[in-house]
Amino acid sequence: MKIVLLVGYYLENPQMTSKILTKRGGLAVKHTENVEEVMQIAANGEADLILMKVSLPDSVYQGKSVDGIKITQLLKADPQTASLPIILVTAHAMVGDKETFLDESGADGYISQPVVDHQDFVNQIKALLPD
C-alpha cells in the first residue's frame, strides 16, 4: 500500500483528508507538522508522496522559520529525497500562483484549496505516485 505524508493542516482537518485518501484511493496516510520528522520520513523512504501545505506558520527547521516552499526546496536539493513526488496544497489560487510556487519550490504538483471534487483530488495524487 502506497503511503502519503500530509505536511500541515488539510481541508477541514487531517482526519478528513486521511479518510478521503484511504477510502477513495486505497492509500495509507501519515501526518505531521514537525519539519524534522518530515525530513526523516523522506530520507528513510517511509512515504511514497508528500502533500505539502504551503503556509506553515509555526514550522521551524534548524532554528529558522520555514514554509512548505522551503521544505520542498530542501527535499528536492537532497539527492536522497529529490525523486520523492511532492504536491503543494494551498489556498493561494490567484492567477500565476501555481506557476510561481511550482517554479520556486521544484514541486511536482499543485492543488488549490478548498478541494471540492474529492475523486479528482485522489486522482491527482495517484497520478504522481511511483509504480
Coordinates of C-alpha atoms in Angstrom, one line a residue:
M1 CA 0.0 0.0 0.0
K2 CA 1.4 3.4 -1.0
I3 CA 1.9 5.9 1.8
V4 CA 1.1 9.6 1.5
L5 CA 2.6 12.0 4.0
L6 CA 0.5 15.0 4.9
V7 CA 2.5 18.0 6.0
G8 CA 0.4 20.7 7.6
Y9 CA -3.3 21.1 8.1
Y10 CA -5.5 19.9 5.2
L11 CA -9.1 20.5 4.1
E12 CA -11.3 20.7 7.1
N13 CA -8.8 18.6 9.1
P14 CA -6.2 15.9 8.6
Q15 CA -8.6 13.1 9.6
M16 CA -11.0 14.1 6.8
T17 CA -8.1 14.1 4.3
S18 CA -6.9 10.8 5.6
K19 CA -10.4 9.3 5.2
I20 CA -10.7 10.5 1.6
L21 CA -7.3 9.1 0.7
T22 CA -7.8 5.8 2.4
K23 CA -11.4 5.2 1.3
R24 CA -11.3 6.6 -2.2
G25 CA -7.6 6.0 -3.0
G26 CA -6.7 2.9 -1.1
L27 CA -3.7 4.8 0.3
A28 CA -2.1 4.7 3.7
V29 CA -1.6 8.2 5.3
K30 CA 0.8 9.7 7.8
H31 CA 0.5 13.2 9.1
T32 CA 3.0 15.6 10.7
E33 CA 3.7 19.3 11.1
N34 CA 7.2 18.6 12.6
V35 CA 9.8 19.5 9.9
E36 CA 12.5 17.3 11.4
E37 CA 10.0 14.4 11.2
V38 CA 9.2 15.2 7.6
M39 CA 12.9 15.2 6.7
Q40 CA 13.4 11.9 8.5
I41 CA 10.4 10.2 6.9
A42 CA 11.5 11.3 3.5
A43 CA 15.1 10.3 3.9
N44 CA 14.1 6.9 5.3
G45 CA 11.8 6.2 2.3
E46 CA 8.8 5.9 4.6
A47 CA 6.5 7.8 2.2
D48 CA 5.7 7.5 -1.5
L49 CA 4.4 11.0 -1.9
I50 CA 4.2 14.2 0.2
L51 CA 1.2 16.6 0.2
M52 CA 2.9 19.8 1.4
K53 CA 0.9 22.7 2.8
V54 CA 2.5 25.9 1.6
S55 CA 1.6 28.0 4.6
L56 CA 3.2 26.5 7.8
P57 CA 3.2 29.5 10.2
D58 CA 4.6 27.5 13.1
S59 CA 7.2 25.4 11.3
V60 CA 10.9 25.8 12.2
Y61 CA 13.9 23.8 10.8
Q62 CA 17.4 24.2 12.1
G63 CA 16.4 27.3 14.1
K64 CA 14.8 29.1 11.1
S65 CA 11.1 29.6 10.2
V66 CA 10.2 27.7 7.1
D67 CA 7.2 27.2 4.9
G68 CA 6.2 24.4 2.5
I69 CA 8.1 26.0 -0.3
K70 CA 11.4 26.0 1.6
I71 CA 10.9 22.4 2.9
T72 CA 10.2 21.3 -0.7
Q73 CA 13.4 23.1 -1.9
L74 CA 15.4 21.3 0.8
L75 CA 13.9 17.9 -0.1
K76 CA 14.4 18.4 -3.9
A77 CA 18.0 19.6 -3.4
D78 CA 19.0 16.4 -1.5
P79 CA 19.8 13.5 -3.9
Q80 CA 18.4 11.0 -1.4
T81 CA 14.9 12.7 -1.5
A82 CA 14.9 14.5 -4.8
S83 CA 12.8 12.0 -6.6
L84 CA 10.1 11.9 -3.9
P85 CA 6.9 13.4 -5.5
I86 CA 5.7 16.5 -3.7
I87 CA 2.4 18.2 -4.3
L88 CA 1.9 21.7 -2.9
V89 CA -1.5 22.3 -1.3
T90 CA -2.6 25.9 -0.8
A91 CA -5.5 28.3 -0.6
H92 CA -3.3 30.8 -2.7
A93 CA -5.1 30.4 -6.0
M94 CA -4.6 33.8 -7.7
V95 CA -3.6 33.8 -11.4
G96 CA 0.1 32.9 -11.6
D97 CA 0.4 31.5 -8.0
K98 CA 0.5 27.9 -9.3
E99 CA 3.4 28.6 -11.8
T100 CA 5.3 30.7 -9.2
F101 CA 5.0 28.2 -6.5
L102 CA 6.0 25.3 -8.7
D103 CA 8.9 27.2 -10.2
E104 CA 10.2 28.4 -6.8
S105 CA 9.8 25.1 -5.0
G106 CA 10.6 22.4 -7.6
A107 CA 7.4 20.6 -6.5
D108 CA 5.8 18.0 -8.8
G109 CA 2.2 19.2 -8.5
Y110 CA -0.2 21.9 -7.1
I111 CA -3.7 21.5 -5.6
S112 CA -5.6 24.6 -4.7
Q113 CA -8.0 24.6 -1.7
P114 CA -10.7 24.2 -0.9
V115 CA -10.9 20.8 -2.5
V116 CA -14.4 20.3 -3.8
D117 CA -14.1 17.2 -6.0
H118 CA -12.6 14.5 -3.7
Q119 CA -12.2 12.0 -6.5
D120 CA -10.2 14.5 -8.6
F121 CA -8.1 15.2 -5.6
V122 CA -7.3 11.5 -5.2
N123 CA -6.7 11.1 -8.9
Q124 CA -4.2 13.9 -9.0
I125 CA -2.3 12.3 -6.1
K126 CA -2.4 8.8 -7.6
A127 CA -1.1 10.1 -11.0
L128 CA 2.2 11.1 -9.3
L129 CA 2.7 8.0 -7.2
P130 CA 5.5 5.8 -8.4
D131 CA 4.6 2.3 -9.7

